[in-house]
Structures are given as C-alpha cells and as structure tokens.
Amino acid sequence: MLTKFAVTNYRGFANRIEWDLSNPANYEFNKSVIKDGVIKNGIIYGPNGSGKTNFSLAIFDIENHLSPKWKKIDYYVNFIYAGNNEGAVKFEYTFKFGNDTIDYIYAKNAAGVLVEESLFVNKMNIFERKDNSFRIDKQQFPMDKSIEKNLESNANNVSVINFLLTSYPLNSEHYLIKLNRFVNSMLWFRNLDVREFIGLETNITMLDEFIITNNLLDDFSDFLQKVSGQTFQFITHNITDKQILCQIDKNEVPFRVIASTGTQSLQLLYFWLKRMNEASFVFIDEFDAFYHFRLAFEVCKRLFALDCQIFTSSHNTYLMTNDLLRPDCNFILDNNKIKCLADCTDKELRFGHNIEKIYRAGAFYDE
C-alpha cells in the first residue's frame, strides 16, 4: 500500500507538499476505510486552482518510468514549477508491503529525465545515484565496475529499479517485484472534456465494444438502474457489434446518442470497475463532475467497498459525511498543504457530527 507521498517543485507546488496516509485517527466507526493501519479510501477537496488534479498526477509520476502501461501524452508539458525551471522535481514515496517498508526517492529535470534516484528498504539504503556518483548494496546486487559506471552516468536514462528488475533473478516475494507489481496496477482516470487515464491498461478501449464483447449488457443495465435509477432497454447484440443500441418504442437508437453526459461518465466508471479487481491504487479526478449529489454518494459506496486503495477529488461537500467516510479520510488541499479534517480542528469529531456543516461554517483551519 502507499503510505506516504511528497513532491517538491512540481507544477504549481513550489514547496514540498506531503500526504501521510499512515496515521489514521482512532475512530470506532467506518473501520473498513482503514487497512493494515493505512488509510485505504478518501476524498480530496479544495478550491478551484488549489492543485487537486496536479497533485494526483504527481502521485502517478512513478508510472512514467517504472511501468509500460498507458501514459498521459502531454504529461511533461508544464512539468516543473515555472519559477525554478532550472532545478529538479523531487518525488518521495513510501510503500508498505507486509513487513517491508520501501522508501523510493528520485528527482527529474524539466524534460522528465531522472537525475537522482535512491531506494531504502526498512531504512537500509539499497542504492543511491546522485551528483554523478553511484553506490549499491553489492551483497544483494553484485555487479561489474563497467555496469556501475554506466549506471553512475545514467547512460541510458533508465531507472536503476528497472535495470535491477531485468538483470537479476528475483523471487515473487522480493521487495522489487512487489513494488513493480503495485506500480503496474495503479490507475488514474477522469472524464471531463476529454477522457484520460494513466496505468493498468496498455491501449484505449472502446466502451460499447468492451461491454458487448464481454456479454455485459444485462450487467451494465443493472448497474445503471441500481446506482442512478435509469432504465434502458438494450437490444441483444452479436459479439462483433461495435455500439450499444437501445429500443425506444419501435426504434433502435445508439446508446451514446441518448445518454446524458453523466450517464456516459457512468459507463466509463463501469468499465474501470470491471478492472479494479486488478488495481492496487486508484485515483479518480473530479469523479462526480457530471453526477447528481446522491448519485455521487452511491458511486462512492461502491468504490470504497473494493479492496484496493481508492481516492477521489471532488467539490461536492454532500460527500463530507460520516455516513460515508471519517474525518481522517476527508482531505483539504490548499496553500501548498494537504491535511485531513481531523487535523484541522482541536475539537473531538464524533460520528453524530455534521462535518459538512462544520466545514461550511469555516471551523476547520489549515495552519
């Protein structure tokens, strides 16, 4: 699981910003949102322009050099903080896999090239490449001087982790294999003007075709009815058909023609829900941009019932309720800081408190 993340000098974040998921509060309700002592689910709120999207993209920077899965094509446009574009962007990750704690720290220049990289396992330094020097634990990874020199100079602009993964026989429980498996199973997506995603898939999938090919029409219809109350009469298709058709009186109409923007967004969510059993960490940016507030609540209940870590960003404070999450799982991002509600007040927050009302009243501070 991801337990901590920090980034410095990235896009709008001139200063270091840290998100700690490893210290949940001691609430006696909604315990399912905590897993192995780590916050499993949460929602990030914040004013327009506070950096919610950029912060979520920063978390997935690790995909861009450790994973072969789909990447955001324009990701490195406006990558570095404009006031310090001669510097480097620093990323810090802490993962927990069983009894192992992995700290992975690296930096990239404005072009996205790795310039520093280090790995610690249970506080022990495994390797470090920095300032044209390179050292590695040779008991674990013996290597020739010539290879060390190549890694020192970053000759191929390749991650040391990727080099180790492809050059040494490692068992399935090795910490690098666990890290690689986790990163390859991360997923970020959104559905605003353009549908975009990072991770989990290698190709763009046509949603209608996916549902038809996998014989999921009835399941998709049931999903729409349960989460949104909408009923569609889908026409039985051959598995080679490319678009979903609906029966309206005596006419056949393409689903995409009559589906609202919110319903099309639900179709995208349905597709990813079918893949989330493979996911390790999911972030959905502005997931409810086209949802009614009650629909957003129902969608969150489904998402947070899944086993993987899932977080979203939202402006919908109707979701800021103890019926869904807890104060330590609702985060406010503003002024280059991210803090949970439990850390934004000196008062004890209980299950019966209306935290949305408290938030709207301005009782939470960010100092």
XYZ file of C-alpha atoms in Angstrom, residues 5 15 19 29 49 75 97 102 148 159 161 182 201 203 214-215 225 240 261 263 279 289 306 309 326 330 358 364:
28
model
C 3.849 10.705 -0.761
C 7.422 23.999 -1.909
C 0.386 13.432 2.094
C -16.780 3.795 13.047
C -6.845 26.168 -8.647
C 2.336 14.910 -19.037
C 4.279 -4.478 1.665
C 10.074 0.846 0.994
C 28.396 0.657 -12.142
C 15.688 3.737 -13.764
C 14.985 -0.216 -10.382
C 1.985 -2.373 -7.252
C -4.214 -0.649 -19.480
C -4.423 0.501 -25.076
C -17.790 -9.482 -22.728
C -21.555 -10.156 -22.711
C -30.551 1.097 -12.625
C -18.882 -8.448 -33.183
C -23.070 13.389 -20.037
C -24.644 8.606 -17.874
C -5.794 -2.452 -9.257
C -18.250 16.311 -12.218
C -13.458 -2.504 -3.100
C -6.768 1.882 -2.154
C -14.489 9.587 8.556
C -11.595 13.717 4.102
C -18.835 22.417 10.330
C -11.610 23.892 10.088
